[in-house]
PDB file of C-alpha atoms in Angstrom:
ATOM      1  CA  UNK G   1      -2.664   1.365 -14.503  1.00  0.00           C
ATOM      2  CA  UNK G   2      -3.576  -0.943 -12.527  1.00  0.00           C
ATOM      3  CA  UNK G   3      -1.368  -3.743 -12.607  1.00  0.00           C
ATOM      4  CA  UNK G   4       1.451  -0.920 -12.012  1.00  0.00           C
ATOM      5  CA  UNK G   5      -0.276  -0.227  -9.167  1.00  0.00           C
ATOM      6  CA  UNK G   6      -0.478  -3.537  -8.414  1.00  0.00           C
ATOM      7  CA  UNK G   7       3.461  -3.263  -9.285  1.00  0.00           C
ATOM      8  CA  UNK G   8       4.396  -0.503  -6.422  1.00  0.00           C
ATOM      9  CA  UNK G   9       2.374  -2.004  -3.432  1.00  0.00           C
ATOM     10  CA  UNK G  10       4.340  -5.083  -4.316  1.00  0.00           C
ATOM     11  CA  UNK G  11       7.580  -3.380  -4.396  1.00  0.00           C
ATOM     12  CA  UNK G  12       6.107  -1.666  -1.178  1.00  0.00           C
ATOM     13  CA  UNK G  13       5.211  -4.370   0.668  1.00  0.00           C
ATOM     14  CA  UNK G  14       8.494  -6.167   0.099  1.00  0.00           C
ATOM     15  CA  UNK G  15      10.209  -2.930   1.123  1.00  0.00           C
ATOM     16  CA  UNK G  16       7.540  -2.372   4.299  1.00  0.00           C
ATOM     17  CA  UNK G  17       8.509  -6.645   4.725  1.00  0.00           C
ATOM     18  CA  UNK G  18      12.409  -5.942   5.370  1.00  0.00           C
ATOM     19  CA  UNK G  19      11.802  -2.610   7.252  1.00  0.00           C
ATOM     20  CA  UNK G  20      10.247  -4.707  10.030  1.00  0.00           C
ATOM     21  CA  UNK G  21      13.060  -7.207   9.108  1.00  0.00           C
ATOM     22  CA  UNK G  22      15.627  -4.837  10.433  1.00  0.00           C
ATOM     23  CA  UNK G  23      14.108  -3.569  13.297  1.00  0.00           C
ATOM     24  CA  UNK G  24      12.671  -6.679  14.692  1.00  0.00           C
ATOM     25  CA  UNK G  25      16.306  -7.258  14.981  1.00  0.00           C
ATOM     26  CA  UNK G  26      16.880  -5.215  17.310  1.00  0.00           C
ATOM     27  CA  UNK G  27      14.030  -3.916  18.168  1.00  0.00           C
ATOM     28  CA  UNK G  28      15.051  -2.750  22.119  1.00  0.00           C
ATOM     29  CA  UNK G  29      17.429   0.310  19.812  1.00  0.00           C
ATOM     30  CA  UNK G  30      15.058   3.248  18.911  1.00  0.00           C
ATOM     31  CA  UNK G  31      16.155   4.022  15.389  1.00  0.00           C
ATOM     32  CA  UNK G  32      14.010   6.252  14.586  1.00  0.00           C
ATOM     33  CA  UNK G  33      14.805   6.209  11.022  1.00  0.00           C
ATOM     34  CA  UNK G  34      14.466   2.396  10.162  1.00  0.00           C
ATOM     35  CA  UNK G  35       9.994   3.863  12.360  1.00  0.00           C
ATOM     36  CA  UNK G  36      10.154   6.885  10.299  1.00  0.00           C
ATOM     37  CA  UNK G  37      10.424   4.499   6.716  1.00  0.00           C
ATOM     38  CA  UNK G  38       8.632   2.459   7.478  1.00  0.00           C
ATOM     39  CA  UNK G  39       6.064   5.223   8.581  1.00  0.00           C
ATOM     40  CA  UNK G  40       5.852   6.580   5.298  1.00  0.00           C
ATOM     41  CA  UNK G  41       5.462   3.287   3.899  1.00  0.00           C
ATOM     42  CA  UNK G  42       2.516   2.692   5.384  1.00  0.00           C
ATOM     43  CA  UNK G  43       1.767   5.533   4.053  1.00  0.00           C
ATOM     44  CA  UNK G  44       2.317   5.255   1.149  1.00  0.00           C
ATOM     45  CA  UNK G  45       1.115   1.335   0.136  1.00  0.00           C
ATOM     46  CA  UNK G  46      -2.452   3.718   2.370  1.00  0.00           C
ATOM     47  CA  UNK G  47      -2.371   5.943  -0.670  1.00  0.00           C
ATOM     48  CA  UNK G  48      -2.373   3.915  -3.404  1.00  0.00           C
ATOM     49  CA  UNK G  49      -5.023   1.188  -1.382  1.00  0.00           C
ATOM     50  CA  UNK G  50      -7.818   4.341  -1.229  1.00  0.00           C
ATOM     51  CA  UNK G  51      -7.159   5.555  -5.227  1.00  0.00           C
ATOM     52  CA  UNK G  52      -7.593   2.077  -5.801  1.00  0.00           C
ATOM     53  CA  UNK G  53     -11.321   2.134  -4.077  1.00  0.00           C
ATOM     54  CA  UNK G  54      -9.811  -1.169  -1.488  1.00  0.00           C
ATOM     55  CA  UNK G  55     -10.556   1.482   1.604  1.00  0.00           C
ATOM     56  CA  UNK G  56     -10.299  -1.244   4.325  1.00  0.00           C
ATOM     57  CA  UNK G  57      -6.331  -1.962   2.718  1.00  0.00           C
ATOM     58  CA  UNK G  58      -6.025   1.114   3.473  1.00  0.00           C
ATOM     59  CA  UNK G  59      -7.466   2.010   6.185  1.00  0.00           C
ATOM     60  CA  UNK G  60      -5.074  -1.331   7.529  1.00  0.00           C
ATOM     61  CA  UNK G  61      -1.957   0.914   6.057  1.00  0.00           C
ATOM     62  CA  UNK G  62      -2.955   4.554   7.560  1.00  0.00           C
ATOM     63  CA  UNK G  63      -3.383   3.151  11.533  1.00  0.00           C
ATOM     64  CA  UNK G  64       0.028   1.627  10.457  1.00  0.00           C
ATOM     65  CA  UNK G  65       1.315   4.233   9.854  1.00  0.00           C
ATOM     66  CA  UNK G  66      -0.189   6.769  13.082  1.00  0.00           C
ATOM     67  CA  UNK G  67       0.678   3.576  15.174  1.00  0.00           C
ATOM     68  CA  UNK G  68       4.415   4.537  13.618  1.00  0.00           C
ATOM     69  CA  UNK G  69       4.031   8.337  15.094  1.00  0.00           C
ATOM     70  CA  UNK G  70       1.893   8.807  16.413  1.00  0.00           C
ATOM     71  CA  UNK G  71       2.346  12.564  14.970  1.00  0.00           C
ATOM     72  CA  UNK G  72       1.787  11.953  12.030  1.00  0.00           C
ATOM     73  CA  UNK G  73      -0.844  14.452  10.945  1.00  0.00           C
ATOM     74  CA  UNK G  74      -0.820  13.917   6.675  1.00  0.00           C
ATOM     75  CA  UNK G  75      -1.242   9.537   8.282  1.00  0.00           C
ATOM     76  CA  UNK G  76      -4.415  10.524  10.637  1.00  0.00           C
ATOM     77  CA  UNK G  77      -5.702  13.377   8.044  1.00  0.00           C
ATOM     78  CA  UNK G  78      -6.114  10.498   4.787  1.00  0.00           C
ATOM     79  CA  UNK G  79      -7.546   8.173   7.268  1.00  0.00           C
ATOM     80  CA  UNK G  80      -9.832  10.611   8.020  1.00  0.00           C
ATOM     81  CA  UNK G  81     -10.321  11.125   3.613  1.00  0.00           C
ATOM     82  CA  UNK G  82     -11.075   7.200   3.396  1.00  0.00           C
ATOM     83  CA  UNK G  83     -13.704   7.708   5.917  1.00  0.00           C
ATOM     84  CA  UNK G  84     -15.572  10.462   4.438  1.00  0.00           C
ATOM     85  CA  UNK G  85     -14.863   8.465   0.671  1.00  0.00           C
ATOM     86  CA  UNK G  86     -16.828   5.437   2.971  1.00  0.00           C
ATOM     87  CA  UNK G  87     -19.182   8.404   3.806  1.00  0.00           C
ATOM     88  CA  UNK G  88     -18.362   7.397   6.975  1.00  0.00           C
ATOM     89  CA  UNK G  89     -18.504  11.911   8.568  1.00  0.00           C
ATOM     90  CA  UNK G  90     -18.310  11.191  12.231  1.00  0.00           C
ATOM     91  CA  UNK G  91     -14.404   9.056  12.021  1.00  0.00           C
ATOM     92  CA  UNK G  92     -14.005  11.092   9.318  1.00  0.00           C
ATOM     93  CA  UNK G  93     -14.370  14.323  11.530  1.00  0.00           C
ATOM     94  CA  UNK G  94     -12.730  12.889  14.062  1.00  0.00           C
ATOM     95  CA  UNK G  95      -9.305  11.981  12.393  1.00  0.00           C
ATOM     96  CA  UNK G  96      -9.526  15.293  10.462  1.00  0.00           C
ATOM     97  CA  UNK G  97      -9.351  17.215  13.969  1.00  0.00           C
ATOM     98  CA  UNK G  98      -6.732  14.987  14.611  1.00  0.00           C
ATOM     99  CA  UNK G  99      -4.667  15.988  12.724  1.00  0.00           C
ATOM    100  CA  UNK G 100      -5.325  19.932  13.586  1.00  0.00           C
ATOM    101  CA  UNK G 101      -5.120  18.924  17.247  1.00  0.00           C
ATOM    102  CA  UNK G 102      -0.895  17.476  15.862  1.00  0.00           C
ATOM    103  CA  UNK G 103      -0.824  20.463  13.034  1.00  0.00           C
ATOM    104  CA  UNK G 104      -2.705  23.555  13.849  1.00  0.00           C
ATOM    105  CA  UNK G 105      -1.511  24.503  10.786  1.00  0.00           C
ATOM    106  CA  UNK G 106      -2.335  21.876   8.263  1.00  0.00           C
ATOM    107  CA  UNK G 107      -4.467  23.250   5.552  1.00  0.00           C
ATOM    108  CA  UNK G 108      -5.693  20.251   4.137  1.00  0.00           C
ATOM    109  CA  UNK G 109      -7.463  18.577   7.248  1.00  0.00           C
ATOM    110  CA  UNK G 110      -9.693  22.603   7.426  1.00  0.00           C
ATOM    111  CA  UNK G 111     -10.486  21.805   4.413  1.00  0.00           C
ATOM    112  CA  UNK G 112     -11.272  18.400   4.505  1.00  0.00           C
ATOM    113  CA  UNK G 113     -13.911  19.830   7.958  1.00  0.00           C
ATOM    114  CA  UNK G 114     -14.909  22.098   5.198  1.00  0.00           C
ATOM    115  CA  UNK G 115     -16.266  19.321   2.881  1.00  0.00           C
ATOM    116  CA  UNK G 116     -17.268  16.772   5.598  1.00  0.00           C
ATOM    117  CA  UNK G 117     -19.667  19.939   6.950  1.00  0.00           C
ATOM    118  CA  UNK G 118     -21.519  20.845   3.631  1.00  0.00           C
ATOM    119  CA  UNK G 119     -21.898  16.951   2.531  1.00  0.00           C
ATOM    120  CA  UNK G 120     -23.862  16.402   5.825  1.00  0.00           C
ATOM    121  CA  UNK G 121     -25.624  20.407   5.055  1.00  0.00           C
ATOM    122  CA  UNK G 122     -24.459  21.572   8.239  1.00  0.00           C
ATOM    123  CA  UNK G 123     -23.099  25.023   5.901  1.00  0.00           C
ATOM    124  CA  UNK G 124     -22.031  27.558   9.053  1.00  0.00           C
ATOM    125  CA  UNK G 125     -20.074  25.014  10.517  1.00  0.00           C
ATOM    126  CA  UNK G 126     -17.958  24.336   6.975  1.00  0.00           C
ATOM    127  CA  UNK G 127     -18.077  28.494   5.622  1.00  0.00           C
ATOM    128  CA  UNK G 128     -16.823  28.888   9.889  1.00  0.00           C
ATOM    129  CA  UNK G 129     -13.674  25.912   9.721  1.00  0.00           C
ATOM    130  CA  UNK G 130     -12.987  27.526   6.150  1.00  0.00           C
ATOM    131  CA  UNK G 131     -13.110  30.893   7.118  1.00  0.00           C
ATOM    132  CA  UNK G 132     -10.651  30.104   9.630  1.00  0.00           C
ATOM    133  CA  UNK G 133      -7.903  27.855   7.970  1.00  0.00           C
ATOM    134  CA  UNK G 134      -8.252  31.351   5.396  1.00  0.00           C
ATOM    135  CA  UNK G 135      -6.161  33.614   8.220  1.00  0.00           C
ATOM    136  CA  UNK G 136      -3.710  30.333   9.039  1.00  0.00           C
ATOM    137  CA  UNK G 137      -3.107  30.493   4.938  1.00  0.00           C
ATOM    138  CA  UNK G 138      -4.159  33.284   2.992  1.00  0.00           C
ATOM    139  CA  UNK G 139      -3.314  31.884   0.167  1.00  0.00           C
ATOM    140  CA  UNK G 140      -4.548  28.671   0.391  1.00  0.00           C
ATOM    141  CA  UNK G 141      -6.652  28.328  -2.950  1.00  0.00           C
ATOM    142  CA  UNK G 142      -8.325  24.728  -2.745  1.00  0.00           C
ATOM    143  CA  UNK G 143      -9.996  26.732   1.058  1.00  0.00           C
ATOM    144  CA  UNK G 144     -11.307  29.864  -1.600  1.00  0.00           C
ATOM    145  CA  UNK G 145     -12.747  27.206  -3.940  1.00  0.00           C
ATOM    146  CA  UNK G 146     -14.440  25.324  -1.271  1.00  0.00           C
ATOM    147  CA  UNK G 147     -16.209  28.025   0.797  1.00  0.00           C
ATOM    148  CA  UNK G 148     -17.303  29.130  -2.542  1.00  0.00           C
ATOM    149  CA  UNK G 149     -19.271  25.813  -3.148  1.00  0.00           C
ATOM    150  CA  UNK G 150     -21.197  25.929   0.120  1.00  0.00           C
ATOM    151  CA  UNK G 151     -21.428  29.763   0.091  1.00  0.00           C
ATOM    152  CA  UNK G 152     -22.955  29.240  -3.259  1.00  0.00           C
ATOM    153  CA  UNK G 153     -24.738  26.585  -1.993  1.00  0.00           C
ATOM    154  CA  UNK G 154     -26.257  28.650   0.518  1.00  0.00           C
ATOM    155  CA  UNK G 155     -27.779  31.184  -2.337  1.00  0.00           C
ATOM    156  CA  UNK G 156     -24.742  33.923  -1.225  1.00  0.00           C
ATOM    157  CA  UNK G 157     -23.250  35.224  -4.765  1.00  0.00           C
ATOM    158  CA  UNK G 158     -21.724  38.375  -4.097  1.00  0.00           C
ATOM    159  CA  UNK G 159     -18.960  36.525  -0.973  1.00  0.00           C
ATOM    160  CA  UNK G 160     -18.652  32.462  -3.128  1.00  0.00           C
ATOM    161  CA  UNK G 161     -17.985  35.254  -6.836  1.00  0.00           C
ATOM    162  CA  UNK G 162     -15.001  36.951  -4.633  1.00  0.00           C
ATOM    163  CA  UNK G 163     -13.788  34.121  -3.437  1.00  0.00           C
ATOM    164  CA  UNK G 164     -13.974  31.843  -6.469  1.00  0.00           C
ATOM    165  CA  UNK G 165     -11.947  34.933  -7.990  1.00  0.00           C
ATOM    166  CA  UNK G 166      -9.433  34.296  -5.386  1.00  0.00           C
ATOM    167  CA  UNK G 167      -9.324  31.164  -5.827  1.00  0.00           C
ATOM    168  CA  UNK G 168      -8.356  30.913 -10.017  1.00  0.00           C
ATOM    169  CA  UNK G 169      -6.304  34.592  -9.120  1.00  0.00           C
ATOM    170  CA  UNK G 170      -3.683  32.069  -7.097  1.00  0.00           C
ATOM    171  CA  UNK G 171      -4.428  29.502  -9.504  1.00  0.00           C
ATOM    172  CA  UNK G 172      -2.718  31.095 -12.764  1.00  0.00           C
ATOM    173  CA  UNK G 173      -0.487  33.251 -10.100  1.00  0.00           C
ATOM    174  CA  UNK G 174       1.337  29.080  -9.166  1.00  0.00           C
ATOM    175  CA  UNK G 175       1.042  28.032 -13.301  1.00  0.00           C
ATOM    176  CA  UNK G 176       2.486  32.005 -14.217  1.00  0.00           C
ATOM    177  CA  UNK G 177       5.634  30.732 -11.716  1.00  0.00           C
ATOM    178  CA  UNK G 178       5.954  28.031 -12.672  1.00  0.00           C
ATOM    179  CA  UNK G 179       6.847  29.088 -16.033  1.00  0.00           C
TER     180      UNK G 179
END
């Protein structure tokens, strides 16, 4: 599988190189489609390197993606994820907050922040941010799972079970609708 991932990365790097060449032919022309393709390619490379746990390469490509498109919330969120995996929590918080600033309904970043606050034993902050996302996206299953975990760690078992039941119900509804 690692060879396959490497082959995909090589193809994406080649595609990015070709996109950059095309962009450099006429750099003054605002070709938003080309820039979006470059952003998406950089993002995908970042994801591949993150999955291979080559975090520095992942950071490099996520940063390129957000340089190409400063309003790319998903790029900021993934950058935050990489920093969280490295336990560089201040940076992880900064980038996830930036993703939320760009897109207030970007639920993944709320859950990421909740998980980071939990790792820092800031349970009240974690609980607050996760309850906030459930107001915005009441059917976001991952938030219920994260909230269950945080409440359980605090000994709030009755409330934790309610959130776990909701998460399981949402998961089963999701699987039922796929059949």
